[in-house]
PDB file of C-alpha atoms in Angstrom:
ATOM      1  CA  MET A   1       2.083  21.974  -1.282  1.00 43.00           C
ATOM      2  CA  ASP A   2       2.677  21.256   2.411  1.00 51.00           C
ATOM      3  CA  GLU A   3      -0.527  23.133   3.350  1.00 57.00           C
ATOM      4  CA  LEU A   4      -2.496  21.108   0.825  1.00 52.00           C
ATOM      5  CA  VAL A   5      -1.128  17.829   2.205  1.00 55.00           C
ATOM      6  CA  ASP A   6      -1.969  18.966   5.758  1.00 62.00           C
ATOM      7  CA  ARG A   7      -5.554  19.772   4.788  1.00 63.00           C
ATOM      8  CA  VAL A   8      -6.012  16.466   2.989  1.00 61.00           C
ATOM      9  CA  LEU A   9      -4.621  14.391   5.876  1.00 66.00           C
ATOM     10  CA  ASP A  10      -6.604  16.329   8.496  1.00 70.00           C
ATOM     11  CA  ALA A  11      -9.834  15.484   6.650  1.00 75.00           C
ATOM     12  CA  VAL A  12      -9.117  11.749   6.496  1.00 82.00           C
ATOM     13  CA  GLY A  13     -10.140  11.013  10.100  1.00 84.00           C
ATOM     14  CA  PRO A  14     -13.835  12.039   9.834  1.00 84.00           C
ATOM     15  CA  ARG A  15     -14.040  10.300   6.459  1.00 84.00           C
ATOM     16  CA  LEU A  16     -12.667   7.060   7.927  1.00 88.00           C
ATOM     17  CA  LYS A  17     -15.238   7.165  10.733  1.00 88.00           C
ATOM     18  CA  GLY A  18     -18.065   7.879   8.302  1.00 85.00           C
ATOM     19  CA  LEU A  19     -17.081   4.956   6.063  1.00 85.00           C
ATOM     20  CA  ARG A  20     -16.917   2.572   9.021  1.00 87.00           C
ATOM     21  CA  LEU A  21     -20.295   3.685  10.437  1.00 87.00           C
ATOM     22  CA  ARG A  22     -21.875   3.424   7.006  1.00 82.00           C
ATOM     23  CA  ARG A  23     -20.693  -0.197   6.840  1.00 81.00           C
ATOM     24  CA  GLU A  24     -21.897  -0.763  10.434  1.00 84.00           C
ATOM     25  CA  THR A  25     -18.489  -2.176  11.341  1.00 87.00           C
ATOM     26  CA  THR A  26     -16.894  -1.971  14.773  1.00 92.00           C
ATOM     27  CA  LEU A  27     -13.342  -0.849  15.425  1.00 93.00           C
ATOM     28  CA  THR A  28     -12.558  -4.372  16.628  1.00 93.00           C
ATOM     29  CA  ALA A  29     -13.748  -5.937  13.355  1.00 91.00           C
ATOM     30  CA  LEU A  30     -11.916  -3.323  11.305  1.00 92.00           C
ATOM     31  CA  ALA A  31      -8.731  -4.018  13.264  1.00 92.00           C
ATOM     32  CA  GLU A  32      -8.989  -7.728  12.432  1.00 91.00           C
ATOM     33  CA  GLN A  33      -9.494  -6.948   8.719  1.00 88.00           C
ATOM     34  CA  THR A  34      -6.638  -4.426   8.374  1.00 89.00           C
ATOM     35  CA  GLY A  35      -4.040  -5.525  10.933  1.00 89.00           C
ATOM     36  CA  ILE A  36      -4.174  -2.020  12.489  1.00 91.00           C
ATOM     37  CA  SER A  37      -4.729  -1.897  16.257  1.00 92.00           C
ATOM     38  CA  VAL A  38      -8.051  -0.666  17.685  1.00 93.00           C
ATOM     39  CA  SER A  39      -6.290   2.186  19.545  1.00 93.00           C
ATOM     40  CA  THR A  40      -4.579   3.376  16.345  1.00 93.00           C
ATOM     41  CA  LEU A  41      -7.819   3.224  14.371  1.00 93.00           C
ATOM     42  CA  SER A  42      -9.580   5.214  17.076  1.00 92.00           C
ATOM     43  CA  ARG A  43      -6.879   7.909  17.044  1.00 90.00           C
ATOM     44  CA  LEU A  44      -6.961   8.057  13.245  1.00 89.00           C
ATOM     45  CA  GLU A  45     -10.707   8.565  13.183  1.00 89.00           C
ATOM     46  CA  ALA A  46     -10.484  11.251  15.894  1.00 88.00           C
ATOM     47  CA  GLY A  47      -7.802  13.122  13.968  1.00 83.00           C
ATOM     48  CA  LEU A  48      -5.305  12.612  16.757  1.00 85.00           C
ATOM     49  CA  ARG A  49      -2.905  10.748  14.480  1.00 84.00           C
ATOM     50  CA  ARG A  50      -1.847  11.291  10.903  1.00 80.00           C
ATOM     51  CA  PRO A  51      -2.402   8.215   8.658  1.00 81.00           C
ATOM     52  CA  THR A  52       0.590   6.624   7.015  1.00 79.00           C
ATOM     53  CA  LEU A  53       0.617   5.015   3.597  1.00 75.00           C
ATOM     54  CA  GLU A  54       0.752   1.550   5.142  1.00 79.00           C
ATOM     55  CA  GLN A  55      -2.444   2.331   7.010  1.00 84.00           C
ATOM     56  CA  LEU A  56      -4.332   4.031   4.166  1.00 83.00           C
ATOM     57  CA  LEU A  57      -3.922   1.144   1.706  1.00 82.00           C
ATOM     58  CA  PRO A  58      -5.633  -1.621   3.752  1.00 86.00           C
ATOM     59  CA  LEU A  59      -8.294   0.869   4.971  1.00 88.00           C
ATOM     60  CA  ALA A  60      -9.157   1.858   1.402  1.00 83.00           C
ATOM     61  CA  ARG A  61      -9.321  -1.795   0.382  1.00 81.00           C
ATOM     62  CA  VAL A  62     -11.555  -2.869   3.301  1.00 85.00           C
ATOM     63  CA  HIS A  63     -13.911   0.077   2.865  1.00 82.00           C
ATOM     64  CA  GLY A  64     -14.153  -0.618  -0.882  1.00 79.00           C
ATOM     65  CA  VAL A  65     -12.978   2.827  -2.025  1.00 78.00           C
ATOM     66  CA  THR A  66      -9.996   4.034  -3.995  1.00 75.00           C
ATOM     67  CA  LEU A  67      -7.142   5.858  -2.324  1.00 74.00           C
ATOM     68  CA  ASP A  68      -8.218   9.037  -4.169  1.00 70.00           C
ATOM     69  CA  GLU A  69     -11.708   8.749  -2.673  1.00 73.00           C
ATOM     70  CA  LEU A  70     -10.358   8.091   0.814  1.00 76.00           C
ATOM     71  CA  VAL A  71      -8.343  11.318   0.782  1.00 70.00           C
ATOM     72  CA  ASP A  72     -11.117  13.115  -1.146  1.00 63.00           C
ATOM     73  CA  ALA A  73      -9.089  14.011  -4.239  1.00 56.00           C
ATOM     74  CA  PRO A  74     -11.416  16.235  -6.332  1.00 50.00           C
ATOM     75  CA  PRO A  75     -12.798  14.665  -9.535  1.00 50.00           C
ATOM     76  CA  THR A  76     -11.444  16.095 -12.779  1.00 47.00           C
ATOM     77  CA  GLY A  77     -14.446  15.378 -15.017  1.00 48.00           C
ATOM     78  CA  ASP A  78     -11.963  13.989 -17.521  1.00 50.00           C
ATOM     79  CA  PRO A  79     -12.020  10.275 -18.443  1.00 49.00           C
ATOM     80  CA  ARG A  80      -8.222  10.256 -18.770  1.00 51.00           C
ATOM     81  CA  VAL A  81      -6.224   9.253 -15.687  1.00 50.00           C
ATOM     82  CA  HIS A  82      -4.489  12.215 -14.054  1.00 54.00           C
ATOM     83  CA  LEU A  83      -1.987  10.978 -11.497  1.00 58.00           C
ATOM     84  CA  ARG A  84      -2.245  12.717  -8.158  1.00 66.00           C
ATOM     85  CA  PRO A  85       0.840  11.863  -6.094  1.00 72.00           C
ATOM     86  CA  LEU A  86       0.314  11.613  -2.358  1.00 75.00           C
ATOM     87  CA  ALA A  87       3.276  12.642  -0.199  1.00 73.00           C
ATOM     88  CA  CYS A  88       3.835  10.857   3.120  1.00 75.00           C
ATOM     89  CA  GLU A  89       5.605  12.010   6.229  1.00 71.00           C
ATOM     90  CA  ASP A  90       8.380   9.444   5.802  1.00 75.00           C
ATOM     91  CA  GLY A  91       9.362  10.987   2.459  1.00 79.00           C
ATOM     92  CA  SER A  92       7.708   8.323   0.316  1.00 85.00           C
ATOM     93  CA  THR A  93       5.245   9.080  -2.494  1.00 84.00           C
ATOM     94  CA  VAL A  94       2.382   6.954  -3.813  1.00 86.00           C
ATOM     95  CA  LEU A  95       0.584   7.422  -7.120  1.00 83.00           C
ATOM     96  CA  PRO A  96      -2.800   5.616  -7.388  1.00 83.00           C
ATOM     97  CA  LEU A  97      -3.094   4.171 -10.901  1.00 82.00           C
ATOM     98  CA  THR A  98      -6.691   2.932 -10.591  1.00 78.00           C
ATOM     99  CA  ARG A  99      -9.772   4.951  -9.715  1.00 67.00           C
ATOM    100  CA  ARG A 100     -12.466   2.306  -9.382  1.00 66.00           C
ATOM    101  CA  PRO A 101     -13.414   0.845  -5.996  1.00 65.00           C
ATOM    102  CA  GLY A 102     -13.165  -2.876  -5.500  1.00 67.00           C
ATOM    103  CA  GLY A 103     -11.101  -5.331  -7.509  1.00 74.00           C
ATOM    104  CA  ILE A 104      -7.366  -5.178  -7.917  1.00 81.00           C
ATOM    105  CA  GLN A 105      -5.862  -1.755  -7.127  1.00 83.00           C
ATOM    106  CA  ALA A 106      -2.645  -0.568  -8.790  1.00 87.00           C
ATOM    107  CA  TYR A 107      -0.147   1.862  -7.269  1.00 88.00           C
ATOM    108  CA  LYS A 108       3.274   3.252  -8.040  1.00 89.00           C
ATOM    109  CA  PHE A 109       5.529   3.807  -5.011  1.00 91.00           C
ATOM    110  CA  VAL A 110       8.635   6.005  -4.795  1.00 91.00           C
ATOM    111  CA  LEU A 111      10.630   5.435  -1.602  1.00 91.00           C
ATOM    112  CA  PRO A 112      13.597   7.594  -0.554  1.00 90.00           C
ATOM    113  CA  ALA A 113      17.003   6.060   0.092  1.00 90.00           C
ATOM    114  CA  GLY A 114      17.003   4.057   3.310  1.00 89.00           C
ATOM    115  CA  ARG A 115      19.430   2.455   5.727  1.00 88.00           C
ATOM    116  CA  ASP A 116      20.515  -1.129   5.310  1.00 87.00           C
ATOM    117  CA  ASP A 117      20.303  -1.662   9.087  1.00 86.00           C
ATOM    118  CA  ALA A 118      16.790  -0.213   9.329  1.00 84.00           C
ATOM    119  CA  GLN A 119      14.490  -2.245  11.592  1.00 87.00           C
ATOM    120  CA  PRO A 120      11.345  -3.066   9.613  1.00 89.00           C
ATOM    121  CA  ASP A 121       7.884  -2.576  11.100  1.00 87.00           C
ATOM    122  CA  LEU A 122       6.161  -5.666   9.723  1.00 91.00           C
ATOM    123  CA  ARG A 123       2.430  -5.479   8.999  1.00 87.00           C
ATOM    124  CA  SER A 124      -0.114  -8.064   7.941  1.00 87.00           C
ATOM    125  CA  HIS A 125      -3.654  -7.819   6.590  1.00 83.00           C
ATOM    126  CA  GLU A 126      -6.117  -9.650   4.357  1.00 83.00           C
ATOM    127  CA  GLY A 127      -5.255  -9.621   0.671  1.00 84.00           C
ATOM    128  CA  PHE A 128      -2.707 -10.490  -1.986  1.00 88.00           C
ATOM    129  CA  ASP A 129       0.131  -8.343  -3.358  1.00 90.00           C
ATOM    130  CA  TRP A 130       2.230  -8.394  -6.528  1.00 90.00           C
ATOM    131  CA  ALA A 131       5.155  -5.982  -6.700  1.00 92.00           C
ATOM    132  CA  TYR A 132       7.481  -5.153  -9.619  1.00 93.00           C
ATOM    133  CA  VAL A 133      10.633  -3.021  -9.251  1.00 94.00           C
ATOM    134  CA  LEU A 134      11.015  -0.328 -11.909  1.00 93.00           C
ATOM    135  CA  ASN A 135      14.190   1.413 -10.731  1.00 92.00           C
ATOM    136  CA  GLY A 136      16.569   1.027  -7.808  1.00 93.00           C
ATOM    137  CA  ARG A 137      16.710  -1.750  -5.238  1.00 94.00           C
ATOM    138  CA  LEU A 138      13.740  -2.735  -3.088  1.00 95.00           C
ATOM    139  CA  ARG A 139      14.187  -4.407   0.297  1.00 94.00           C
ATOM    140  CA  LEU A 140      11.296  -6.770   1.028  1.00 94.00           C
ATOM    141  CA  VAL A 141      11.018  -8.418   4.432  1.00 93.00           C
ATOM    142  CA  LEU A 142       8.491 -11.211   4.117  1.00 92.00           C
ATOM    143  CA  GLY A 143       8.075 -13.347   7.229  1.00 92.00           C
ATOM    144  CA  GLU A 144      11.481 -14.849   7.930  1.00 91.00           C
ATOM    145  CA  HIS A 145      12.852 -13.817   4.517  1.00 92.00           C
ATOM    146  CA  ASP A 146      14.885 -10.602   4.107  1.00 93.00           C
ATOM    147  CA  LEU A 147      15.188 -10.035   0.353  1.00 93.00           C
ATOM    148  CA  VAL A 148      16.565  -7.352  -1.995  1.00 94.00           C
ATOM    149  CA  LEU A 149      14.906  -7.073  -5.385  1.00 95.00           C
ATOM    150  CA  ASP A 150      16.641  -5.328  -8.296  1.00 94.00           C
ATOM    151  CA  ALA A 151      15.005  -3.519 -11.242  1.00 92.00           C
ATOM    152  CA  GLY A 152      13.028  -5.973 -13.304  1.00 92.00           C
ATOM    153  CA  GLU A 153      12.390  -8.427 -10.444  1.00 93.00           C
ATOM    154  CA  ALA A 154       8.943  -9.177  -9.030  1.00 93.00           C
ATOM    155  CA  ALA A 155       7.468 -10.693  -5.867  1.00 92.00           C
ATOM    156  CA  GLU A 156       3.975 -11.978  -5.132  1.00 91.00           C
ATOM    157  CA  PHE A 157       2.686 -12.991  -1.707  1.00 91.00           C
ATOM    158  CA  ASP A 158      -0.277 -13.380   0.591  1.00 90.00           C
ATOM    159  CA  THR A 159      -0.437 -10.193   2.688  1.00 89.00           C
ATOM    160  CA  ARG A 160      -1.468 -12.157   5.753  1.00 89.00           C
ATOM    161  CA  THR A 161       2.259 -12.944   5.934  1.00 91.00           C
ATOM    162  CA  PRO A 162       3.953 -10.141   7.947  1.00 92.00           C
ATOM    163  CA  HIS A 163       5.767  -7.897   5.446  1.00 93.00           C
ATOM    164  CA  TRP A 164       7.566  -4.610   4.967  1.00 92.00           C
ATOM    165  CA  PHE A 165       8.911  -2.636   1.976  1.00 91.00           C
ATOM    166  CA  GLY A 166      11.885  -0.241   2.071  1.00 92.00           C
ATOM    167  CA  ALA A 167      14.677   1.232  -0.014  1.00 93.00           C
ATOM    168  CA  THR A 168      18.340   0.439   0.581  1.00 92.00           C
ATOM    169  CA  SER A 169      21.297   2.798   1.083  1.00 92.00           C
ATOM    170  CA  ALA A 170      22.002   2.471  -2.648  1.00 91.00           C
ATOM    171  CA  GLY A 171      19.325   5.121  -3.317  1.00 91.00           C
ATOM    172  CA  PRO A 172      15.601   5.633  -3.952  1.00 92.00           C
ATOM    173  CA  VAL A 173      13.464   2.879  -5.386  1.00 93.00           C
ATOM    174  CA  GLU A 174      10.390   2.944  -7.643  1.00 93.00           C
ATOM    175  CA  PHE A 175       8.040  -0.027  -7.837  1.00 95.00           C
ATOM    176  CA  LEU A 176       4.551  -0.975  -8.919  1.00 93.00           C
ATOM    177  CA  SER A 177       2.145  -2.777  -6.635  1.00 91.00           C
ATOM    178  CA  LEU A 178      -1.078  -4.607  -7.486  1.00 88.00           C
ATOM    179  CA  VAL A 179      -3.157  -5.240  -4.395  1.00 84.00           C
ATOM    180  CA  GLY A 180      -6.233  -7.496  -4.379  1.00 79.00           C
ATOM    181  CA  ARG A 181      -8.633  -9.013  -1.886  1.00 71.00           C
ATOM    182  CA  GLN A 182      -7.902 -12.367  -0.309  1.00 62.00           C
ATOM    183  CA  GLY A 183      -7.760 -15.001  -3.006  1.00 52.00           C
ATOM    184  CA  GLU A 184      -7.872 -12.380  -5.783  1.00 54.00           C
ATOM    185  CA  ARG A 185      -4.576 -12.547  -7.663  1.00 55.00           C
ATOM    186  CA  ALA A 186      -3.320 -10.543 -10.611  1.00 49.00           C
ATOM    187  CA  HIS A 187      -3.098 -12.533 -13.834  1.00 48.00           C
ATOM    188  CA  VAL A 188       0.522 -11.853 -14.717  1.00 47.00           C
ATOM    189  CA  ARG A 189       2.992 -14.011 -16.583  1.00 45.00           C
ATOM    190  CA  VAL A 190       6.093 -14.405 -14.450  1.00 42.00           C
ATOM    191  CA  ALA A 191       8.883 -16.909 -14.060  1.00 44.00           C
ATOM    192  CA  ALA A 192       8.512 -20.529 -14.977  1.00 42.00           C
ATOM    193  CA  ARG A 193      10.833 -21.124 -12.069  1.00 41.00           C
ATOM    194  CA  ARG A 194      10.614 -19.402  -8.706  1.00 44.00           C
ATOM    195  CA  ASP A 195      11.464 -20.062  -5.093  1.00 46.00           C
ATOM    196  CA  THR A 196       8.968 -20.518  -2.262  1.00 42.00           C
ATOM    197  CA  THR A 197       8.788 -16.777  -1.578  1.00 49.00           C
ATOM    198  CA  GLY A 198       7.346 -16.099  -5.029  1.00 54.00           C
ATOM    199  CA  VAL A 199      10.273 -13.879  -6.069  1.00 52.00           C
ATOM    200  CA  SER A 200      11.192 -13.964  -9.723  1.00 51.00           C
ATOM    201  CA  GLY A 201      13.459 -12.168 -12.185  1.00 50.00           C
ATOM    202  CA  PRO A 202      12.667 -10.602 -15.552  1.00 46.00           C
ATOM    203  CA  ASP A 203      14.035 -13.619 -17.420  1.00 46.00           C
ATOM    204  CA  GLY A 204      12.073 -16.128 -15.338  1.00 46.00           C
ATOM    205  CA  ARG A 205      15.047 -17.230 -13.223  1.00 43.00           C
TER     206      ARG A 205
END
């Protein structure tokens, strides 16, 4: 399994460069669209740095491909969805739930137990996110807000706001994430009442 992950990640760099050149986009323009620095993008394309999940998601969105296509997951020839979990170096796992490029993309995340005093590495990029906690407790740092969401709670926000997801010391967390382009929001029925951060509970309170 580790060898397979290594081969997949090693092949991402040339694919990233090919996608960017095909779109005739500069590293500077791509950095503005994804929130990833020019130097990091250059190292990713050269294969000098392994991509993280936080980097792959905005890159897939900007290039208009699915996460499966970005890491070159082989097609199954079967119309049914076969989940292909992607393991990351930080111990987290992501399962792409959609296979079509463009539009809203759905993912399931599984994050290992974290530390409550962990210093978040906030990122921002173009787009809109809706997250729903399935199991465990999810720590969401959103701008100046440091929140903990329990199972059944949801949050929606503009991803241009600096943000970070993590698990707490209580244990692993599983959550769903719907990610869309700027101005493209998921049509979900959530709370009739919510605070300014867009965080809501399963009963609408």
